[in-house]
Short mmCIF file of C-alpha atoms and ligand atoms in Angstrom, two decimals:
data_model
loop_
_atom_site.label_atom_id
_atom_site.label_comp_id
_atom_site.label_asym_id
_atom_site.label_seq_id
_atom_site.Cartn_x
_atom_site.Cartn_y
_atom_site.Cartn_z
CA MET K 207 199.64 124.45 97.45
CA LYS K 208 200.53 124.68 101.01
CA TYR K 209 203.15 126.87 102.51
CA PHE K 210 204.39 126.57 105.94
CA ASN K 211 204.23 129.87 107.99
CA TRP K 212 206.70 129.47 110.97
CA SER K 213 206.40 132.78 112.54
CA LEU K 214 202.54 132.31 112.67
CA ASN K 215 202.76 128.82 114.32
CA LEU K 216 205.42 129.96 116.85
CA ALA K 217 203.00 132.54 117.61
CA LEU K 218 200.27 130.19 118.13
CA LEU K 219 202.26 127.88 120.37
CA ALA K 220 203.15 130.78 122.66
CA THR K 221 199.47 131.63 122.55
CA LEU K 222 198.70 128.30 123.78
CA GLY K 223 200.94 128.14 126.61
CA LEU K 224 203.58 125.13 126.15
CA ALA K 225 203.81 124.41 129.88
CA GLN K 226 200.06 124.21 130.37
CA VAL K 227 199.76 121.96 127.54
CA MET K 228 202.50 119.45 128.77
CA THR K 229 200.93 119.22 132.29
CA ALA K 230 197.43 118.50 130.84
CA PRO K 231 197.27 115.57 128.36
CA LYS K 232 193.42 115.48 128.54
CA ALA K 233 193.74 119.24 126.99
CA VAL K 234 195.74 118.14 124.17
CA ALA K 235 193.19 115.46 122.97
CA SER K 236 190.58 118.33 122.77
CA LEU K 237 192.72 121.32 121.83
CA PHE K 238 194.47 120.11 118.45
CA GLN K 239 192.44 118.74 115.40
CA GLN K 240 194.04 117.13 112.43
CA THR K 241 194.23 118.16 108.72
CA GLU K 242 194.30 115.36 106.01
CA LEU K 243 197.14 115.20 103.80
CA ASN K 244 197.46 113.54 100.27
CA GLN K 245 199.33 110.48 101.39
CA GLU K 246 201.38 110.70 97.89
CA ASP K 247 202.80 113.65 99.35
CA VAL K 248 204.02 112.50 102.66
CA ILE K 249 206.38 109.35 103.62
CA ALA K 250 207.49 107.56 106.76
CA ILE K 251 211.14 106.59 106.51
CA ALA K 252 213.15 104.46 108.64
CA SER K 253 216.33 106.64 109.01
CA PRO K 254 219.98 105.01 110.09
CA ILE K 255 221.38 106.52 113.20
CA GLY K 256 225.20 105.24 113.30
CA THR K 257 225.43 101.86 111.49
CA THR K 258 223.05 99.77 112.96
CA ARG K 259 220.01 101.92 114.76
CA HIS K 260 217.20 103.21 113.09
CA GLN K 261 214.57 106.27 113.81
CA LEU K 262 211.71 107.60 112.29
CA LEU K 263 211.60 110.36 109.97
CA ILE K 264 208.78 111.72 108.28
CA LEU K 265 209.29 114.14 104.91
CA GLU K 266 206.41 115.89 103.22
CA GLN K 267 206.40 117.65 99.90
CA ILE K 268 204.82 120.94 100.65
CA GLY K 269 205.98 122.93 97.31
CA SER K 270 206.59 121.31 94.07
CA GLN K 271 209.82 123.28 92.91
CA ARG K 272 212.26 120.68 94.35
CA GLU K 273 211.89 116.90 95.03
CA CYS K 274 212.20 116.30 98.89
CA TRP K 275 213.05 112.61 98.20
CA ALA K 276 213.55 109.75 95.89
CA GLU K 277 212.32 106.35 95.97
CA GLN K 278 213.73 103.11 94.36
CA GLY K 279 211.80 100.15 95.54
CA ASP K 280 211.57 100.81 99.48
CA SER K 281 214.94 102.39 99.38
CA VAL K 282 215.03 106.39 99.90
CA THR K 283 217.15 109.16 99.05
CA PRO K 284 216.47 112.14 101.18
CA LEU K 285 217.47 114.95 98.80
CA LEU K 286 216.23 117.96 100.82
CA VAL K 287 219.65 117.83 102.52
CA ASP K 288 220.91 119.49 98.97
CA PHE K 289 219.19 122.63 99.15
CA ASP K 290 217.26 125.15 101.32
CA PHE K 291 214.24 123.23 101.61
CA THR K 292 212.01 125.73 103.64
CA GLY K 293 208.40 126.27 102.25
CA ILE K 294 209.28 123.03 99.69
CA CYS K 295 209.53 120.11 102.17
CA GLY K 296 208.27 119.51 105.47
CA ARG K 297 210.39 117.40 107.90
CA ALA K 298 209.93 115.49 111.20
CA THR K 299 212.99 113.94 112.94
CA ASP K 300 211.88 113.02 116.66
CA SER K 301 208.74 113.13 118.98
CA ASN K 302 208.78 116.64 118.93
CA GLY K 303 207.95 116.35 115.12
CA TYR K 304 205.32 113.38 115.13
CA SER K 305 203.15 111.56 117.38
CA ILE K 306 200.16 109.22 117.05
CA ARG K 307 196.78 110.04 116.89
CA VAL K 308 194.17 107.28 117.73
CA GLY K 309 190.27 107.50 117.53
CA ASN K 310 190.73 111.21 117.09
CA GLU K 311 192.28 111.77 120.09
CA ASP K 312 196.40 113.28 120.44
CA LEU K 313 198.57 110.61 122.29
CA GLY K 314 201.52 112.72 121.84
CA LEU K 315 202.52 112.84 125.39
CA GLN K 316 201.12 109.40 126.46
CA TYR K 317 202.65 107.12 123.54
CA THR K 318 206.26 107.44 122.21
CA LEU K 319 207.07 105.91 118.56
CA ARG K 320 210.12 103.86 117.91
CA LEU K 321 211.47 101.39 115.20
CA ALA K 322 212.27 98.20 116.75
CA ALA K 323 214.77 95.49 114.98
CA GLU K 324 213.27 92.21 114.98
CA ASN K 325 214.48 89.19 112.47
CA GLY K 326 215.38 91.78 109.67
CA THR K 327 212.09 93.58 109.85
CA LEU K 328 211.73 97.04 111.40
CA ARG K 329 208.55 97.70 113.33
CA LEU K 330 207.16 101.00 113.81
CA LEU K 331 205.84 100.70 117.63
CA ALA K 332 203.81 103.09 119.75
CA SER K 333 204.55 102.48 123.33
CA SER K 334 202.64 103.72 126.14
CA ASP K 335 204.74 105.81 128.56
CA LYS K 336 202.06 105.46 131.50
CA ASP K 337 201.98 101.77 131.44
CA ARG K 338 205.51 100.22 130.48
CA THR K 339 204.14 96.67 130.63
CA ALA K 340 201.26 97.26 128.11
CA PRO K 341 201.90 95.62 124.49
CA PRO K 342 203.05 98.10 122.05
CA ILE K 343 200.62 99.22 119.01
CA GLU K 344 202.49 98.41 115.80
CA VAL K 345 201.66 101.19 113.16
CA GLY K 346 203.78 99.90 110.38
CA ARG K 347 206.97 97.91 109.29
CA ALA K 348 209.88 98.41 107.09
CA THR K 349 212.64 95.96 105.86
CA GLN K 350 215.71 96.68 108.28
CA ARG K 351 218.98 97.48 106.06
CA ALA K 352 221.77 98.65 108.02
CA GLY K 353 223.04 102.58 107.42
CA GLU K 354 220.06 102.48 104.85
CA PHE K 355 217.04 104.79 104.28
CA VAL K 356 213.90 102.86 103.99
CA SER K 357 210.45 103.52 103.75
CA ILE K 358 207.84 102.35 106.34
CA THR K 359 204.71 100.96 105.09
CA LEU K 360 202.07 101.80 107.51
CA ASN K 361 199.49 98.94 108.80
CA PRO K 362 196.07 99.18 107.02
CA GLY K 363 193.94 101.83 109.00
CA TRP K 364 197.05 104.05 109.31
CA ARG K 365 197.85 107.46 107.75
CA ILE K 366 199.93 110.59 108.08
CA THR K 367 198.07 113.70 108.78
CA LYS K 368 198.93 116.89 110.31
CA ARG K 369 198.25 118.63 113.97
CA SER K 370 196.00 121.70 113.44
CA TYR K 371 195.05 124.37 115.57
CA ASN K 372 191.62 126.35 115.13
CA GLY K 373 191.94 125.38 111.18
CA GLN K 374 195.65 126.54 111.00
CA GLU K 375 197.99 123.46 110.10
CA LEU K 376 201.18 123.27 112.33
CA GLY K 377 204.33 121.52 111.65
CA HIS K 378 203.24 118.53 113.85
CA TYR K 379 202.68 115.06 112.21
CA TYR K 380 200.44 112.59 113.34
CA LEU K 381 200.70 108.53 112.32
CA SER K 382 196.82 108.51 112.67
CA ASN K 383 194.07 105.94 112.83
CA ASP K 384 190.40 106.45 113.11
CA GLN K 385 189.78 103.18 115.27
CA SER K 386 189.42 103.55 119.15
CA LEU K 387 192.74 102.78 121.38
CA THR K 388 190.80 99.43 122.78
CA ALA K 389 190.34 98.22 119.25
CA LEU K 390 194.19 98.77 118.42
CA GLN K 391 195.26 96.76 121.26
CA PRO K 392 197.15 93.65 119.95
CA GLU K 393 195.19 90.62 120.76
CA PRO K 394 198.03 87.77 120.06
CA GLU K 395 195.55 85.13 119.49
CA GLU K 396 193.57 86.80 116.72
CA PRO K 397 194.85 86.79 113.10
CA ARG K 398 196.43 90.08 112.24
CA ASN K 399 194.16 91.22 109.85
CA VAL K 400 191.22 90.96 112.12
CA LEU K 401 192.43 93.97 113.98
CA SER K 402 194.25 95.91 111.18
CA VAL K 403 192.43 95.49 108.04
CA ARG K 404 188.92 96.37 109.88
CA PRO K 405 188.24 99.70 108.13
CA ALA K 406 188.07 102.97 109.85
CA PRO K 407 184.83 104.71 109.95
CA SER K 408 184.67 107.78 107.54
CA SER K 409 184.43 111.04 108.92
CA THR K 410 182.07 111.96 105.81
CA PRO K 411 178.56 109.85 104.81
CA ILE K 412 178.84 108.36 101.43
CA PRO K 413 176.18 109.84 99.18
CA LEU K 414 173.99 106.95 98.70
CA THR K 415 171.19 108.48 97.09
CA PRO K 416 170.91 108.16 93.51
CA GLY K 417 169.98 111.77 93.44
CA SER K 418 173.13 112.87 94.99
CA SER K 419 175.59 110.78 93.07
CA VAL K 420 174.06 111.84 90.03
CA THR K 421 176.58 115.11 90.68
CA LEU K 422 179.78 113.30 91.68
CA PRO K 423 182.40 113.14 88.78
CA THR K 424 181.89 110.25 86.57
CA ILE K 425 184.18 107.33 87.04
CA PRO K 426 185.26 106.53 83.24
CA VAL K 427 184.12 103.11 82.48
CA SER K 428 184.55 101.80 78.98
CA GLY K 429 181.53 101.53 77.02
CA THR K 430 179.49 103.46 79.33
CA PRO K 431 178.05 106.84 77.72
CA SER K 432 177.94 110.00 79.81
CA PRO K 433 175.12 110.52 82.27
CA VAL K 434 172.12 112.70 81.69
CA ARG K 435 173.27 115.95 83.00
CA PRO K 436 170.16 118.10 84.23
CA SER K 437 170.24 121.87 83.22
CA THR K 438 170.41 124.36 85.95
CA PRO K 439 167.31 124.31 88.24
CA SER K 440 165.07 127.51 88.22
CA VAL K 441 161.77 126.46 90.05
CA PRO K 442 161.61 126.41 93.80
CA SER K 443 160.96 123.08 95.84
CA ARG K 444 158.91 121.97 99.03
CA ALA K 445 161.24 121.99 101.79
CA GLY K 446 161.75 118.32 103.19
CA TYR K 447 160.88 116.58 99.81
CA ASN K 448 162.52 114.58 97.02
CA TYR K 449 161.45 114.23 93.49
CA ARG K 450 162.17 110.88 92.33
CA VAL K 451 162.02 110.49 88.32
CA THR K 452 161.28 106.97 87.42
CA VAL K 453 160.53 105.01 84.13
CA PRO K 454 158.40 101.39 84.18
CA ALA K 455 161.18 98.83 83.95
CA THR K 456 158.93 96.41 81.86
CA THR K 457 161.70 94.71 80.20
CA VAL K 458 165.66 93.98 80.40
CA ARG K 459 165.73 95.95 77.35
CA VAL K 460 164.37 98.85 78.97
CA GLN K 461 166.48 98.86 81.70
CA ASN K 462 169.72 98.49 79.76
CA GLN K 463 168.73 101.40 77.70
CA ILE K 464 168.06 103.47 80.87
CA ARG K 465 171.08 102.72 82.34
CA GLU K 466 173.00 103.78 78.99
CA LEU K 467 171.41 106.91 79.71
CA VAL K 468 171.94 107.27 83.42
CA PRO K 469 174.49 104.86 84.77
CA ASP K 470 173.15 105.42 88.31
CA ALA K 471 169.81 104.16 87.73
CA PHE K 472 168.62 100.92 89.34
CA ARG K 473 165.27 98.74 89.77
CA THR K 474 163.04 99.15 92.67
CA LEU K 475 159.42 98.72 93.59
CA LEU K 476 157.02 101.42 93.39
CA ASN K 477 153.52 100.63 94.11
CA GLY K 478 154.14 96.68 93.72
CA GLN K 479 155.39 97.66 90.21
CA MET K 480 159.15 97.36 89.17
CA VAL K 481 160.56 100.76 88.05
CA MET K 482 164.01 102.08 87.07
CA GLN K 483 164.77 104.88 89.45
CA VAL K 484 166.87 107.30 87.06
CA GLY K 485 166.83 110.15 89.61
CA LEU K 486 166.15 111.73 92.93
CA PHE K 487 166.51 115.43 93.43
CA SER K 488 165.58 117.87 96.28
CA ASN K 489 164.91 120.47 93.67
CA ARG K 490 161.84 120.02 91.51
CA GLN K 491 163.13 121.55 88.21
CA THR K 492 166.12 119.45 88.01
CA ALA K 493 163.72 116.47 87.91
CA VAL K 494 161.38 117.91 85.10
CA ASN K 495 164.54 118.52 83.17
CA LEU K 496 165.56 115.00 83.20
CA GLN K 497 161.96 113.94 82.59
CA ASN K 498 161.31 115.96 79.64
CA GLN K 499 165.11 114.46 78.25
CA LEU K 500 163.98 111.05 78.82
CA ARG K 501 160.56 111.49 76.91
CA ARG K 502 162.51 113.22 74.35
CA ASP K 503 164.00 109.45 74.09
CA ASN K 504 160.67 107.93 74.25
CA PHE K 505 160.48 106.70 77.95
CA VAL K 506 157.64 106.92 79.83
CA ALA K 507 159.09 108.86 82.62
CA SER K 508 157.34 110.05 85.57
CA ILE K 509 157.83 112.25 88.82
CA GLN K 510 156.94 111.15 92.16
CA GLU K 511 156.91 113.47 95.29
CA VAL K 512 158.23 111.95 98.36
CA PRO K 513 158.88 112.88 101.81
CA GLU K 514 162.63 112.85 102.45
CA SER K 515 162.66 110.21 104.99
CA ALA K 516 160.85 107.78 102.70
CA THR K 517 163.47 108.06 100.07
CA PRO K 518 164.50 104.58 99.16
CA ARG K 519 167.95 103.81 99.09
CA PRO K 520 169.47 101.62 96.53
CA SER K 521 170.19 98.73 98.93
CA THR K 522 166.31 98.06 99.05
CA THR K 523 166.52 96.44 95.73
CA ALA K 524 169.21 93.93 96.68
CA ASN K 525 166.77 91.22 97.33
CA THR K 526 163.95 92.34 95.07
CA ARG K 527 165.59 92.03 91.79
CA PRO K 528 164.15 90.00 89.09
CA SER K 529 166.11 86.91 87.55
CA THR K 530 168.61 88.52 85.04
CA PRO K 531 170.55 86.56 82.50
CA VAL K 532 174.35 85.90 83.30
CA SER K 533 175.39 87.83 80.58
CA ARG K 534 173.55 90.90 81.66
CA ARG K 535 175.11 91.09 85.51
CA VAL K 536 177.50 93.80 86.34
CA ILE K 537 180.21 92.36 88.67
CA VAL K 538 182.65 94.69 90.52
CA LEU K 539 185.97 93.13 91.66
CA ASP K 540 188.15 94.85 94.05
CA PRO K 541 191.73 93.72 94.07
CA GLY K 542 192.25 94.80 98.00
CA HIS K 543 195.60 96.13 97.61
CA GLY K 544 198.10 97.97 95.22
CA GLY K 545 200.30 100.75 94.53
CA ARG K 546 201.77 102.16 97.89
CA ASP K 547 199.49 100.00 99.82
CA PRO K 548 201.28 96.47 99.61
CA GLY K 549 198.76 94.58 101.79
CA ALA K 550 200.26 91.80 104.21
CA VAL K 551 203.65 90.97 103.63
CA GLY K 552 204.83 87.45 104.13
CA ARG K 553 207.40 84.49 103.84
CA ASN K 554 210.07 85.43 101.51
CA ASN K 555 208.79 88.75 100.95
CA LEU K 556 205.24 87.34 99.68
CA TYR K 557 202.99 90.58 99.13
CA GLU K 558 199.42 90.60 99.35
CA LYS K 559 199.17 92.76 96.52
CA THR K 560 200.89 90.67 94.07
CA VAL K 561 198.92 87.73 95.27
CA VAL K 562 195.47 89.39 95.08
CA ASN K 563 196.18 91.57 91.46
CA ASP K 564 196.95 88.45 90.03
CA ILE K 565 194.04 86.24 91.07
CA THR K 566 191.48 89.30 90.80
CA ARG K 567 192.65 89.68 86.74
CA LYS K 568 191.97 85.82 86.56
CA VAL K 569 188.56 85.97 87.90
CA ALA K 570 187.78 88.66 85.76
CA ASP K 571 188.84 86.84 82.58
CA LEU K 572 187.04 83.98 83.59
CA LEU K 573 183.81 85.89 84.31
CA GLU K 574 183.90 87.65 81.18
CA SER K 575 184.45 84.48 79.15
CA GLN K 576 181.05 83.55 80.51
CA GLY K 577 179.60 86.81 79.40
CA MET K 578 179.39 88.57 82.57
CA GLN K 579 180.40 92.48 82.49
CA VAL K 580 183.10 92.93 84.90
CA VAL K 581 184.46 96.37 86.25
CA LEU K 582 187.64 96.37 88.21
CA THR K 583 188.06 99.21 90.96
CA ARG K 584 191.44 99.52 89.61
CA ASN K 585 193.35 98.44 86.50
CA GLN K 586 196.76 98.71 87.46
CA ASP K 587 198.93 98.51 90.41
CA SER K 588 197.50 101.77 92.10
CA THR K 589 196.67 103.21 95.31
CA LEU K 590 193.11 103.17 96.00
CA ASP K 591 191.08 104.55 98.97
CA LEU K 592 188.09 102.55 100.06
CA GLU K 593 185.42 105.03 99.56
CA PRO K 594 185.77 105.10 95.87
CA ARG K 595 185.65 101.41 95.37
CA VAL K 596 182.33 101.42 96.87
CA GLN K 597 181.22 104.53 94.76
CA ILE K 598 182.35 102.50 91.56
CA ALA K 599 180.16 99.76 92.60
CA GLU K 600 177.35 102.02 93.11
CA ARG K 601 177.90 103.97 89.87
CA ASN K 602 178.14 100.98 87.78
CA ASN K 603 174.97 99.68 89.33
CA ALA K 604 176.76 96.62 89.98
CA ASP K 605 174.65 93.37 90.86
CA LEU K 606 177.72 91.97 93.07
CA PHE K 607 180.77 93.26 94.63
CA VAL K 608 183.72 90.89 95.69
CA SER K 609 186.76 92.28 97.26
CA ILE K 610 189.82 90.10 97.13
CA HIS K 611 192.60 89.82 99.81
CA ALA K 612 195.01 87.65 101.25
CA ASN K 613 195.35 87.01 105.08
CA ALA K 614 198.48 87.46 107.44
CA ILE K 615 199.22 86.72 110.81
CA SER K 616 202.74 87.10 112.65
CA LEU K 617 205.59 85.29 110.80
CA SER K 618 206.25 83.39 114.13
CA ARG K 619 202.87 81.67 113.44
CA PRO K 620 203.51 79.67 109.99
CA GLU K 621 200.51 77.16 111.41
CA VAL K 622 198.04 79.13 110.71
CA ASN K 623 196.80 78.77 107.14
CA GLY K 624 193.54 78.90 105.07
CA ALA K 625 190.94 80.47 103.32
CA GLU K 626 187.86 82.50 104.92
CA THR K 627 185.20 84.56 102.99
CA TYR K 628 183.27 87.54 104.90
CA PHE K 629 179.91 88.77 104.38
CA TYR K 630 178.00 91.61 106.11
CA SER K 631 174.58 91.33 107.57
CA SER K 632 172.78 90.25 104.60
CA ALA K 633 171.36 86.56 103.59
CA SER K 634 172.31 87.31 99.78
CA GLY K 635 176.23 88.35 101.06
CA ARG K 636 176.38 84.98 103.38
CA GLN K 637 174.84 82.93 100.00
CA LEU K 638 177.37 84.52 97.80
CA ALA K 639 180.16 84.06 100.65
CA GLY K 640 179.31 80.33 100.95
CA TYR K 641 179.33 79.52 97.59
CA ILE K 642 182.87 81.33 96.93
CA GLN K 643 184.08 79.61 100.15
CA ARG K 644 182.97 76.29 99.16
CA ASN K 645 184.75 76.39 96.00
CA LEU K 646 188.21 77.48 97.78
CA VAL K 647 187.91 74.76 100.15
CA ALA K 648 187.75 72.50 97.27
CA THR K 649 191.08 73.54 95.81
CA GLY K 650 192.67 72.11 99.13
CA MET K 651 192.84 75.21 101.41
CA ARG K 652 191.91 74.95 104.91
CA ASP K 653 188.35 76.01 105.83
CA ARG K 654 188.34 78.84 108.00
CA GLY K 655 184.65 79.35 107.54
CA VAL K 656 182.26 81.98 106.11
CA ARG K 657 182.26 84.96 108.81
CA GLU K 658 180.55 88.22 109.36
CA ALA K 659 182.43 91.22 109.50
CA ARG K 660 182.11 94.81 109.15
CA PHE K 661 184.63 95.71 106.51
CA TYR K 662 184.10 99.13 104.78
CA VAL K 663 183.88 97.55 101.56
CA ILE K 664 180.92 95.22 102.08
CA ARG K 665 179.31 97.41 104.73
CA ARG K 666 178.72 100.18 102.40
CA THR K 667 177.91 98.86 99.00
CA SER K 668 174.58 98.20 98.60
CA MET K 669 174.45 94.98 96.32
CA PRO K 670 175.33 91.41 97.36
CA SER K 671 179.08 91.50 98.52
CA ALA K 672 181.82 89.31 99.83
CA LEU K 673 185.26 89.70 101.16
CA VAL K 674 187.54 86.88 100.38
CA GLU K 675 190.75 86.05 102.16
CA VAL K 676 192.36 83.28 99.67
CA GLY K 677 194.72 82.31 102.46
CA PHE K 678 197.86 83.72 104.33
CA VAL K 679 200.82 84.95 103.00
CA THR K 680 202.41 84.05 106.30
CA GLY K 681 201.47 80.37 106.12
CA ALA K 682 203.79 77.63 105.81
CA GLN K 683 201.17 75.85 103.72
CA ASP K 684 199.84 78.84 102.04
CA ALA K 685 202.68 81.10 101.30
CA PRO K 686 204.11 78.77 98.74
CA ARG K 687 200.49 78.23 97.43
CA LEU K 688 200.06 81.97 96.66
CA ALA K 689 203.38 82.17 95.32
CA ASN K 690 202.53 79.85 92.39
CA ALA K 691 200.87 81.14 89.40
CA SER K 692 199.16 77.99 88.56
CA PHE K 693 197.67 77.45 92.03
CA ARG K 694 196.63 80.94 91.74
CA THR K 695 194.69 80.43 88.60
CA GLU K 696 192.82 77.38 90.60
CA LEU K 697 191.73 80.09 93.17
CA ALA K 698 190.63 82.09 90.66
CA GLU K 699 188.58 79.55 89.25
CA ALA K 700 186.97 78.92 92.74
CA ILE K 701 186.09 82.39 93.34
CA ALA K 702 184.61 82.63 89.73
CA ASP K 703 182.92 79.24 90.11
CA GLY K 704 181.50 80.61 93.21
CA ILE K 705 180.22 83.72 92.01
CA LEU K 706 178.76 81.80 89.01
CA ASN K 707 177.11 79.33 91.48
CA TYR K 708 175.38 82.44 93.08
CA VAL K 709 174.28 84.22 89.76
CA ARG K 710 172.80 80.94 88.66
CA ALA K 711 170.92 80.50 91.86
CA ASN K 712 169.15 83.93 91.99
ZN1 ZN P 176 193.97 93.03 102.30
#
């Protein structure tokens, strides 16, 4: 629990010397850091001023004694006005209390946040104070309702963090985006999602080696037994070496038996032989323990000493896997949005999350009816970060990963319609995307092509992966189709067929 210490922060600000800070914007950029907040504990609100206008209000739940606000749909009731909220709620009502932070740079003295009304929508905009002619950066949107408190949905890539100094959290909130300022500058000719959905670079690298992923908390998957837990290591290891535990992967049956014991295990080549890599450890004793457990289960487990730099990554197996029956394929499907993240909002308030959740579930049913093993990154309408989606795919040793989205551009561009499918760098990803796109276009969707992009979930997953944009929720042609349940079934069939085409061809 975080308690806000006013006296300490005031002292800090005094030490910093506000006058000096005010005249030296460059200094601010390096002076302050940010601390991450659980996005469930903080909310951006359009707060009414008078009867027609709104301004940004940020509330944070700091202590748990009292609720700071209540939400019903996008309607918000601030509750903190009814009690002394010191130490319980954080609140920021103006530019002294909040600013934007872009590309890890504090732009508090260069950009101003405001809410602009436009055709019934409130856009949260950051405008440059230096260059009044520069187009503002859109941070989020809310529905405009005169005299009411309405929650603001932040655009993809944006989150709320707190300013900190020397590790000490201050009372100032950031609307923060990890992308560079240049990348966020609006380019009206590009579809909105190309700019805003592009995932932010992660500050913490994802552990991709199977050895390190063994220590991560287990993501529960029905029917998957608990992984083998190596006991505490006691034998010292040679620095710079890893200890790889492998079992010859002679048959699919052996491979599946290994996966039942260690869901993280994956197939790879070792001296030309196909093996299951069951673990990779920096400590030799941990590897020995795992080897002994496997031997008790009658597996011919061996240990190889490998220099750290020569450690194979799961991605090396993507193109070397032997043909596996459809029924053994594990596919991870990722509904692109859910929970507090509605994704794009289109015509007639059509939410991207509504569209993609329905389609994803239908794709899952269709693939399961073909005997494939399907894992969803989320089972209900819940919020999910990008990194855990990748981990779910890796931990389930997925053969394929498909993320499902709907596209959006400004509501003033209804003529933009069509499906597009993305891959990242690999030939297998391109092939998968190609099959899906071909089937989508066969439903009558306009063909916007197979494209390469650096979306986080397809860039960080090691297996062949694709990201589908089924159509535009803002499109005059697409929106009614996407709102129609039977057309969504057609789109789901197209995606499932594309996946099956790929599986049968490989
Ligand atoms: Zn999306």
